[in-house]
Coordinates of C-alpha atoms in Angstrom, one line a residue:
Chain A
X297 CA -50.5 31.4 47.7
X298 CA -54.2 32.0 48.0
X299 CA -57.4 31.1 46.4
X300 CA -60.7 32.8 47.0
X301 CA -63.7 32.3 45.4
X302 CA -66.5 34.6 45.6
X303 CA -70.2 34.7 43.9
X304 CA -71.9 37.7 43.0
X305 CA -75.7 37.1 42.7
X306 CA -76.5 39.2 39.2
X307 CA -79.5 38.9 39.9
X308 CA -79.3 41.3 42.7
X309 CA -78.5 44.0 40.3
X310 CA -81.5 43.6 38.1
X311 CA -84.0 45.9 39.6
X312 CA -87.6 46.1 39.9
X313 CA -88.0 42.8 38.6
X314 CA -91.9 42.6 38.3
X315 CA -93.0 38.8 37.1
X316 CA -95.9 38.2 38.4
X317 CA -96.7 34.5 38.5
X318 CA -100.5 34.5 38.6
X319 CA -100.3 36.6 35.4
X320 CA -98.1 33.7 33.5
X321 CA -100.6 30.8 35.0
X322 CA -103.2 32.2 33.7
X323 CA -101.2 33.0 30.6
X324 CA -101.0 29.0 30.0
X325 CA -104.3 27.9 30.8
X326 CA -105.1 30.7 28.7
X327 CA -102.9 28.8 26.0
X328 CA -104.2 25.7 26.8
X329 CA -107.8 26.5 25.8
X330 CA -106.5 28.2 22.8
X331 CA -105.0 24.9 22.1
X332 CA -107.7 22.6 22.7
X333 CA -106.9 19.4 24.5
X334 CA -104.9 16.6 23.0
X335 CA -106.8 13.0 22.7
X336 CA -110.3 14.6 22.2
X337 CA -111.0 12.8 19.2
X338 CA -109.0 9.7 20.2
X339 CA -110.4 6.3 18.6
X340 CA -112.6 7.8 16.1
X341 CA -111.2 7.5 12.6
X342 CA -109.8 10.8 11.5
X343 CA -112.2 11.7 7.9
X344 CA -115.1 10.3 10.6
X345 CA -114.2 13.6 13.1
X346 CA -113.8 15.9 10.1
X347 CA -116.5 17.8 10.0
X348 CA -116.0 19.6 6.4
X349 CA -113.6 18.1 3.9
X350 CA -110.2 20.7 3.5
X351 CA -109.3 21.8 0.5
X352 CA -105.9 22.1 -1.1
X353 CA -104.4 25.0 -3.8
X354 CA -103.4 23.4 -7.0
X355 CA -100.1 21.9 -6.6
X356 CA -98.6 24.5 -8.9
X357 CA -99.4 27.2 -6.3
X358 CA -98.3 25.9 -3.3
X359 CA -95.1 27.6 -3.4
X360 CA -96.4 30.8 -4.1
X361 CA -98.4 30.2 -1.0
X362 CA -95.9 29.8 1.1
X363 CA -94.2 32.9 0.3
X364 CA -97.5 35.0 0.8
X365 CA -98.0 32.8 4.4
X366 CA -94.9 33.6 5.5
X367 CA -94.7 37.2 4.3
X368 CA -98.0 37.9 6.2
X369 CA -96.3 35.9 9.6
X370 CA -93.0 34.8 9.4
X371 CA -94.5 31.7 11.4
X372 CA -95.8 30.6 9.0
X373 CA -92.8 29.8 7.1
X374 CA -92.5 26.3 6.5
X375 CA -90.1 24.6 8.3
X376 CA -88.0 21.9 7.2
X377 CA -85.4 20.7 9.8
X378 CA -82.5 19.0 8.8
X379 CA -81.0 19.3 5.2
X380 CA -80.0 15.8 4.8
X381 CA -84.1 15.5 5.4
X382 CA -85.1 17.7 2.4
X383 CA -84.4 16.1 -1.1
X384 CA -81.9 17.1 -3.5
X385 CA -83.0 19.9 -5.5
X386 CA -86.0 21.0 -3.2
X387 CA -84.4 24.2 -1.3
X388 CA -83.6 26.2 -4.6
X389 CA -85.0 29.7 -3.6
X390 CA -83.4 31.6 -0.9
X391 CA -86.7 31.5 1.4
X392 CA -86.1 27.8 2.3
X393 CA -82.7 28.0 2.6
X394 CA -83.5 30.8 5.6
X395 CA -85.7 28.4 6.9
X396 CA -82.9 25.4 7.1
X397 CA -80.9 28.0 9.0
X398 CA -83.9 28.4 11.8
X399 CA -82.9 24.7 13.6
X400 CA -86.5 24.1 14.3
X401 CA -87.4 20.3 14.4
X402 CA -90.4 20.6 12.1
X403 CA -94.1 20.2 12.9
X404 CA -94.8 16.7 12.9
X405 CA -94.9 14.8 16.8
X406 CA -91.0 13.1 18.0
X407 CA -89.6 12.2 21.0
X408 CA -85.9 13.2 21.4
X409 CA -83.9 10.7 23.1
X410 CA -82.0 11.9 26.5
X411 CA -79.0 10.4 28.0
X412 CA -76.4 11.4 30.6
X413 CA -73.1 11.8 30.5
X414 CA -72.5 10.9 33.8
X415 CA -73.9 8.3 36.1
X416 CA -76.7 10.1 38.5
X417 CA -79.5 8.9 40.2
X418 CA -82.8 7.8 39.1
X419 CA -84.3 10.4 41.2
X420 CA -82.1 13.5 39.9
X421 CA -82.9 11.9 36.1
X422 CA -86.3 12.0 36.6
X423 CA -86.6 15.5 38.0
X424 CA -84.1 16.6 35.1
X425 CA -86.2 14.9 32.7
X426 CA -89.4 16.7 34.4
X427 CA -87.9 20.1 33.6
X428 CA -86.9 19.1 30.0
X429 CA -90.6 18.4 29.3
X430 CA -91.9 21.7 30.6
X431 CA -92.3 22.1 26.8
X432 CA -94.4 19.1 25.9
X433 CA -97.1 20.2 27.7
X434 CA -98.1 22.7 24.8
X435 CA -96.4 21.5 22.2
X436 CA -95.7 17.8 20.2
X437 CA -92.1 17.0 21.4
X438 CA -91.5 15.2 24.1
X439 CA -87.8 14.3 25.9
X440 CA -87.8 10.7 27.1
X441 CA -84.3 8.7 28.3
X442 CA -83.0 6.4 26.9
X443 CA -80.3 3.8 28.1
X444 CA -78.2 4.2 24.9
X445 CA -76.6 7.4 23.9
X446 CA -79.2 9.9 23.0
X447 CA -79.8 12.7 21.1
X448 CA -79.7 14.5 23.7
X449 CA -76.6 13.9 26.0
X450 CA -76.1 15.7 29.2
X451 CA -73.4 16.9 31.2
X452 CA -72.7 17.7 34.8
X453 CA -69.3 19.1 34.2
X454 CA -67.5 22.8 34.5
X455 CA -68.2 25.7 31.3
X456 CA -72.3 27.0 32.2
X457 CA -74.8 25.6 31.2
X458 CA -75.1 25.7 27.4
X459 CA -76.8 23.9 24.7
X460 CA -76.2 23.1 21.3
X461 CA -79.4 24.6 18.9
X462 CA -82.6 22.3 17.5
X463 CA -81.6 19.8 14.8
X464 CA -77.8 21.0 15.1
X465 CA -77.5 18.3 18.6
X466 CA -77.3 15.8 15.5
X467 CA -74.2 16.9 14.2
X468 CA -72.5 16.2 17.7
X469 CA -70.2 13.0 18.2
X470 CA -71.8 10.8 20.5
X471 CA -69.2 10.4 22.6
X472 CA -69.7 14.6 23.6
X473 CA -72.6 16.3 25.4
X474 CA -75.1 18.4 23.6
X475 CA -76.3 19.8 27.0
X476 CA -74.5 21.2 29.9
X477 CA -75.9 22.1 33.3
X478 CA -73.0 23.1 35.5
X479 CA -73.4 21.7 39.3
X480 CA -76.5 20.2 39.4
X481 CA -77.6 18.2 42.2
X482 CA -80.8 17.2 43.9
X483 CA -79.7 20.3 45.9
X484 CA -80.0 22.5 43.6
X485 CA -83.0 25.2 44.7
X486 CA -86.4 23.9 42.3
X487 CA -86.5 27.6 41.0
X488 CA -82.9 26.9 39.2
X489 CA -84.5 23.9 37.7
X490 CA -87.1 25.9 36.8
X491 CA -85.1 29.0 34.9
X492 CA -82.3 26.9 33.7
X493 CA -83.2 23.8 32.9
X494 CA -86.4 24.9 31.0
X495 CA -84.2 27.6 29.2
X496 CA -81.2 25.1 27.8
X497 CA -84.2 22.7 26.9
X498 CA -85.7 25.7 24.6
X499 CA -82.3 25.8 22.9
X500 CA -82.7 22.2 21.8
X501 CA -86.2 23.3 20.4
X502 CA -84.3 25.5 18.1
X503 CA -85.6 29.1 19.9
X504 CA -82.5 31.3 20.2
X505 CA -81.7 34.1 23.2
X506 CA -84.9 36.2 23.2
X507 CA -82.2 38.8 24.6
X508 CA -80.3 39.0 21.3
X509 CA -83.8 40.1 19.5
X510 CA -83.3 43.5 17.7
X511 CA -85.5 45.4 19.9
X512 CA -83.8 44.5 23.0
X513 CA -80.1 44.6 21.9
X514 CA -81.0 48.2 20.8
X515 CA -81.6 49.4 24.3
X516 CA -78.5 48.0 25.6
X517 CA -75.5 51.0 25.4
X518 CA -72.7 49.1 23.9
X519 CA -69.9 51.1 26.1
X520 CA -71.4 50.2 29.6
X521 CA -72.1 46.9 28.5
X522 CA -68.3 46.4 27.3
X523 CA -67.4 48.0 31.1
X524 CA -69.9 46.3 32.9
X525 CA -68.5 42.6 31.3
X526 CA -65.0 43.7 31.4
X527 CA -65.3 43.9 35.1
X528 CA -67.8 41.1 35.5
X529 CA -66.3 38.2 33.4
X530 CA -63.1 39.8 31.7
X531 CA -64.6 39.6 28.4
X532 CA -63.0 41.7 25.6
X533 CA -65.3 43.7 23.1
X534 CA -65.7 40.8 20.7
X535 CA -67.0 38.6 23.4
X536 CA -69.3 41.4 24.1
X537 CA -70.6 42.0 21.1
X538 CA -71.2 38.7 20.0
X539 CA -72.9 37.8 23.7
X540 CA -74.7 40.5 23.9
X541 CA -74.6 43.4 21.2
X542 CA -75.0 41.3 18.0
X543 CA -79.2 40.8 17.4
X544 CA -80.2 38.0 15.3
X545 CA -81.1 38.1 11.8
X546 CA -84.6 38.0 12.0
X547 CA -85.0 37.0 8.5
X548 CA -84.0 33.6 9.8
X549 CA -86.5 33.6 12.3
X550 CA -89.7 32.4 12.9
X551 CA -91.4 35.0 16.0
X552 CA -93.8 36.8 18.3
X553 CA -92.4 40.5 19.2
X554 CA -89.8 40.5 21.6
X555 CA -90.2 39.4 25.2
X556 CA -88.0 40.4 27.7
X557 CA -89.9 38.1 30.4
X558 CA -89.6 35.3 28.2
X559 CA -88.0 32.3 29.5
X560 CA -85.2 32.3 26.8
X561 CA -84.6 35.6 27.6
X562 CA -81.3 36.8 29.9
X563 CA -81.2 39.3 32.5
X564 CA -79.3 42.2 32.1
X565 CA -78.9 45.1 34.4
X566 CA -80.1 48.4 34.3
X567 CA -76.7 49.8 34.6
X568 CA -76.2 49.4 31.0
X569 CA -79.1 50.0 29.3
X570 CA -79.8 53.5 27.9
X571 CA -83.0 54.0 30.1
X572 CA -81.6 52.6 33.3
X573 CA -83.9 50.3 33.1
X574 CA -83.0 46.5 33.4
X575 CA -83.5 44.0 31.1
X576 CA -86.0 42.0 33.5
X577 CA -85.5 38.1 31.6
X578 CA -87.3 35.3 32.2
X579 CA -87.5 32.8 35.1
X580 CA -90.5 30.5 33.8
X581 CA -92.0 29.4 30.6
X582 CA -94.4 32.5 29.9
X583 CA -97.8 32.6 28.0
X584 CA -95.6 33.7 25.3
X585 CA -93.6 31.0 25.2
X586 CA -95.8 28.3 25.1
X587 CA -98.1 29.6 22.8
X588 CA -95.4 29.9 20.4
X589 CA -94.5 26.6 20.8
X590 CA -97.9 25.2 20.0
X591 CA -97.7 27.3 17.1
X592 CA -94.3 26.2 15.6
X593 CA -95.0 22.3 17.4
X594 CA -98.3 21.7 16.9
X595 CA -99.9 19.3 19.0
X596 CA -101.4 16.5 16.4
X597 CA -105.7 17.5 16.3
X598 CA -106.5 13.8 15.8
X599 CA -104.7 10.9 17.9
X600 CA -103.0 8.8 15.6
X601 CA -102.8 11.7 12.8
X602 CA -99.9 13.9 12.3
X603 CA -102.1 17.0 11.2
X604 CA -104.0 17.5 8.3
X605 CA -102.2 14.7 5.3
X606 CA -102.2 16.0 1.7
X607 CA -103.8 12.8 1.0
X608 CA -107.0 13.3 3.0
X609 CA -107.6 16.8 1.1
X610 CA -109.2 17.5 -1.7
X611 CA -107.0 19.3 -4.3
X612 CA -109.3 22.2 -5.9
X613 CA -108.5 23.7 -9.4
X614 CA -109.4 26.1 -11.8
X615 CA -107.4 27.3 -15.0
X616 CA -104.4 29.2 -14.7
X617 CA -105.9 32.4 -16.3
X618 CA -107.5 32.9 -13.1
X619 CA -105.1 32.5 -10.3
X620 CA -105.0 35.6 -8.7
X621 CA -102.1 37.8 -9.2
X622 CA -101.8 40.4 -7.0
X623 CA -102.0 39.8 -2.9
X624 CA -103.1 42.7 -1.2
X625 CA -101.2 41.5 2.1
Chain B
X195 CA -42.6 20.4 25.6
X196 CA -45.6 22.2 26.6
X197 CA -48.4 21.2 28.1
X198 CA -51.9 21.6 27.7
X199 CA -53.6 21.2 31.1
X200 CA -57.7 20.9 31.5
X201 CA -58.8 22.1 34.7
X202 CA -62.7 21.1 34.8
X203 CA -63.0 22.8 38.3
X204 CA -61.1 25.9 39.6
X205 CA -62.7 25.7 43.2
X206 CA -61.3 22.3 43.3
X207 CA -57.6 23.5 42.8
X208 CA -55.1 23.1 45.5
X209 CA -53.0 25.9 47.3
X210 CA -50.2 26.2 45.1
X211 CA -50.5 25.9 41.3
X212 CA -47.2 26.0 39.4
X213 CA -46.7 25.3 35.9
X214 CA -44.1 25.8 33.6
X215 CA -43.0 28.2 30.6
X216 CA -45.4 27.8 27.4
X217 CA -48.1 25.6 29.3
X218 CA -51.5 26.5 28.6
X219 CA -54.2 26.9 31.5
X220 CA -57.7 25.4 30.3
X221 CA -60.5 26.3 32.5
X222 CA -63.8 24.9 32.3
X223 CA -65.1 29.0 32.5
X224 CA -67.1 31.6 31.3
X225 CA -64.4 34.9 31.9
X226 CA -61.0 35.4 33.1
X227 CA -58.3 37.8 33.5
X228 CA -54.9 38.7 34.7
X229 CA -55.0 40.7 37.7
X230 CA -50.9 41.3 38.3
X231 CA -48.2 39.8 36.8
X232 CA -44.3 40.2 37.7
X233 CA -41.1 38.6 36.6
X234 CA -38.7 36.2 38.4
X235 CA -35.8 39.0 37.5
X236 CA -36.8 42.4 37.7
X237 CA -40.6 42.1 40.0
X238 CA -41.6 44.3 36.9
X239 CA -44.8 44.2 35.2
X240 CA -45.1 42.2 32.9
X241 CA -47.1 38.9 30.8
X242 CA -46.3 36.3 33.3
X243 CA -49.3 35.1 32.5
X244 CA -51.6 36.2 29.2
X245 CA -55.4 35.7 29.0
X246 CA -55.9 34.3 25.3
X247 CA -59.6 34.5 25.7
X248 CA -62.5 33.0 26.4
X249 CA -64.0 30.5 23.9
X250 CA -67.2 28.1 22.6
X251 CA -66.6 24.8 21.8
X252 CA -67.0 24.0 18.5
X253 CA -67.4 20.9 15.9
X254 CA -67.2 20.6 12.9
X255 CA -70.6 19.2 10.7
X256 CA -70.2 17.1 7.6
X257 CA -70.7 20.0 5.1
X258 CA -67.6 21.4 6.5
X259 CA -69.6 24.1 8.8
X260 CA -68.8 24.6 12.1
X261 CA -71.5 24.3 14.9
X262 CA -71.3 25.3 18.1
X263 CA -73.8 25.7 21.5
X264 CA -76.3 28.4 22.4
X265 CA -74.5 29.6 25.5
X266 CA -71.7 32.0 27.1
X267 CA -68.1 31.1 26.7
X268 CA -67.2 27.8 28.3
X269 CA -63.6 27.5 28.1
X270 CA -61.1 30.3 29.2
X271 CA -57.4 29.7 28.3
X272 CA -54.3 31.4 29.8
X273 CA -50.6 31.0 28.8
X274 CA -48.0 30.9 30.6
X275 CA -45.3 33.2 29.1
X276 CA -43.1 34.2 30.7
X277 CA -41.1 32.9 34.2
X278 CA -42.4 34.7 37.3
X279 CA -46.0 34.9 39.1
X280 CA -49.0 36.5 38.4
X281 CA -52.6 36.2 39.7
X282 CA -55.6 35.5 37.4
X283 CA -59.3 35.5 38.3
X284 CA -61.2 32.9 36.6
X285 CA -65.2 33.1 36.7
X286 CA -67.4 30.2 36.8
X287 CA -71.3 29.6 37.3
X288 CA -73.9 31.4 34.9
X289 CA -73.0 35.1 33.7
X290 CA -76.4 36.4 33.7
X291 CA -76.9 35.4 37.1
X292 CA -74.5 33.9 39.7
X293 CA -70.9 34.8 39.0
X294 CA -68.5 32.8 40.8
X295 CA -64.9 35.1 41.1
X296 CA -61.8 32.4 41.8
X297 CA -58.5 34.3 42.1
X298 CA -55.5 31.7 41.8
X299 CA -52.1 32.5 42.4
X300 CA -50.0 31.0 39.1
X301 CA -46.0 30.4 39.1
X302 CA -44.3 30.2 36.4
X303 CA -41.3 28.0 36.2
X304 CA -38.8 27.8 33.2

């Protein structure tokens, strides 16, 4: 009887990975002046630091505005989180219905809960919690733990490190984890924190693999990669393709173009793409990233405010004869 | 009757793992496979051992749909089918970047 164990460092076999960190610094502080800084207007009363009143479309063009937003940007698609949050009768076009499917957790400011499955220390919480919040720096949800069972319950155990995506963690019994992050202890190297961490927190924000994006799945050449993941992990070609060779519908998505450095991004090797060339992945939280974060999680302008309210606009209207018909967009 | 058996580590396994005819080997895993396989009998070739596949969990939502995590495979399954001994390999860690290759040596009882 024997057992051997052995690791093989993919990484190894991804090539000419060129990240340059000082790039992706600059990136965020880049982001974070785009963003502005949170708490600039705090204690002044919101219509006070308006400087010109906004101005709403009639009510019965809102819709119609929403389709021409989110034709122009598929960002700006409005998103509406859970189902059980949208009331009956409110998702009757196939446009919303995509955007129930996207898991994001809306725009408005929340704090997801975080609890372990297991018992570790104070210290190992606290840095996991650290790495979890990564996010919150550009954009308005935060992690914070919570003694009861959380929304977001992680485990230790064996199976990866996995995580359930956006508002789908509610669905889970709370007796079972929505996170897992295989081995980790206070020994574990910072940089793993860093990649992994970070990444399995991104799933909970609702962003899926950046590696399954159209334009990266289409360099990958399907018969290495069922060879190369044969060998590597015994997968059959189902596995395969649904890992690897399936891209997401991008209808569903809210994006930027895809970004192989991002941090929700795999690497793959260069031994089975069709230009040799490796899918590089990401091991931080990029410019990209973040900025797209701050887009989809806006930070609120105005402490105290969630955004702009409805209430504090001013609804404009003129007669229906002149609504414009055709968008040139 | 068969028996379902969890095994939440592999590199925590002792020496000698022996199980018996229609059991069912669930790894905590991303990948597996058989590497050789004989029986008891004859030392031919043959599915001591099969590889059922590598799986998600899953749950089921109140609409009926079923959920599960962003994420490789995390459960790999093997049954035992017939009585001799085989060897699997059962990998472990993160796919995309450290691959962890434990090869067990399985007996198959009746």
């Amino acid at each position: 009887m024997t057992k051997r164990t052995k690791t093989t460092d993919v990484s190894m076999m991804v090539a000419d990975l060129d990240v340059d960190n000082t790039n992706e610094e600059r990136g965020y502080r880049e982001s974070e002046k785009l963003l502005g800084t949170e708490g600039q207007y705090q204690g002044q009363p919101a219509q006070a630091a308006v400087g010109c009143a906004i101005k709403q479309l009639p009510a019965r063009l809102l819709f119609r505005s929403a389709e021409i937003a989110a034709r122009i940007n598929p960002v700006n698609a409005p998103v509406v989180g859970m189902s059980r949050a949208v009331p009956e009768g409110v998702l009757p076009t196939p446009l919303a219905a995509a955007v129930v499917t996207a898991k994001y957790w809306g725009p408005s400011s929340r704090k997801l809960t975080v609890s372990f499955m297991d018992r570790p220390s104070a210290e190992l919480r606290r840095r996991i919690l650290g790495h979890l919040n990564a996010w919150a720096s550009a954009g308005c949800i935060e992690f914070v733990e919570t003694s009861r069972a959380g929304q977001v319950r992680i485990s230790r155990g064996g199976g990866g490190y996995w995580s359930y995506l956006g508002t789908d963690i509610l669905l889970i019994p709370k007796n079972r984890p929505t996170m897992n992050l295989e081995g980790f202890t206070m020994n574990t190297p910072e940089s793993e924190y860093t990649r992994v961490i970070r990444h399995e927190a991104g799933h909970t924000l609702g962003m899926p693999h950046e590696h399954m994006r159209k334009e990266l799945v289409d360099r990958i050449d399907p018969e290495k990669a069922y060879e190369y993941f044969l060998r590597t992990q015994g997968w059959d070609r189902q596995t395969v393709d649904q890992q690897v060779l399936t891209s997401l519908d991008e209808a569903t998505l809210m994006f930027t173009p895809a970004d192989q450095d991002s941090i929700m991004c795999y690497q793959l090797p260069g031994s089975i793409t069709k230009d040799g060339q490796p899918i590089r992945g990401g091991i931080e939280i990029n410019s990209t990233d973040y900025a797209f974060i701050a887009r989809i999680y806006p930070k609120p302008q105005f402490a105290g405010e969630k955004a702009v309210e409805r209430s504090l606009a001013y609804e404009d209207d003129w007669s229906k004869d002149e609504d414009v018909q055709e968008i040139d967009a | 009757m068969a028996r379902l058996i969890d095994i939440q580590d592999v590199t925590m396994l002792p020496a000698k793992l022996s199980i018996r005819l229609g059991d069912i080997l669930s790894f905590s895993a991303t990948g597996g496979r058989v590497c050789s396989s004989s029986e008891a009998s004859s030392l031919a070739k043959a599915d001591v051992v099969r590889l059922l596949g590598a799986f998600s969990q899953g749950v089921v939502g109140p609409a009926g749909e079923i959920v599960s995590p962003a994420g490789p495979p995390s459960s790999v399954l093997f049954l035992a089918s017939s009585v001799g001994a085989a060897s699997i390999e059962v990998m472990t860690g993160d796919p995309w970047h450290h691959v962890r290759t434990t090869v067990l040596d399985v007996t198959v009882e009746p």
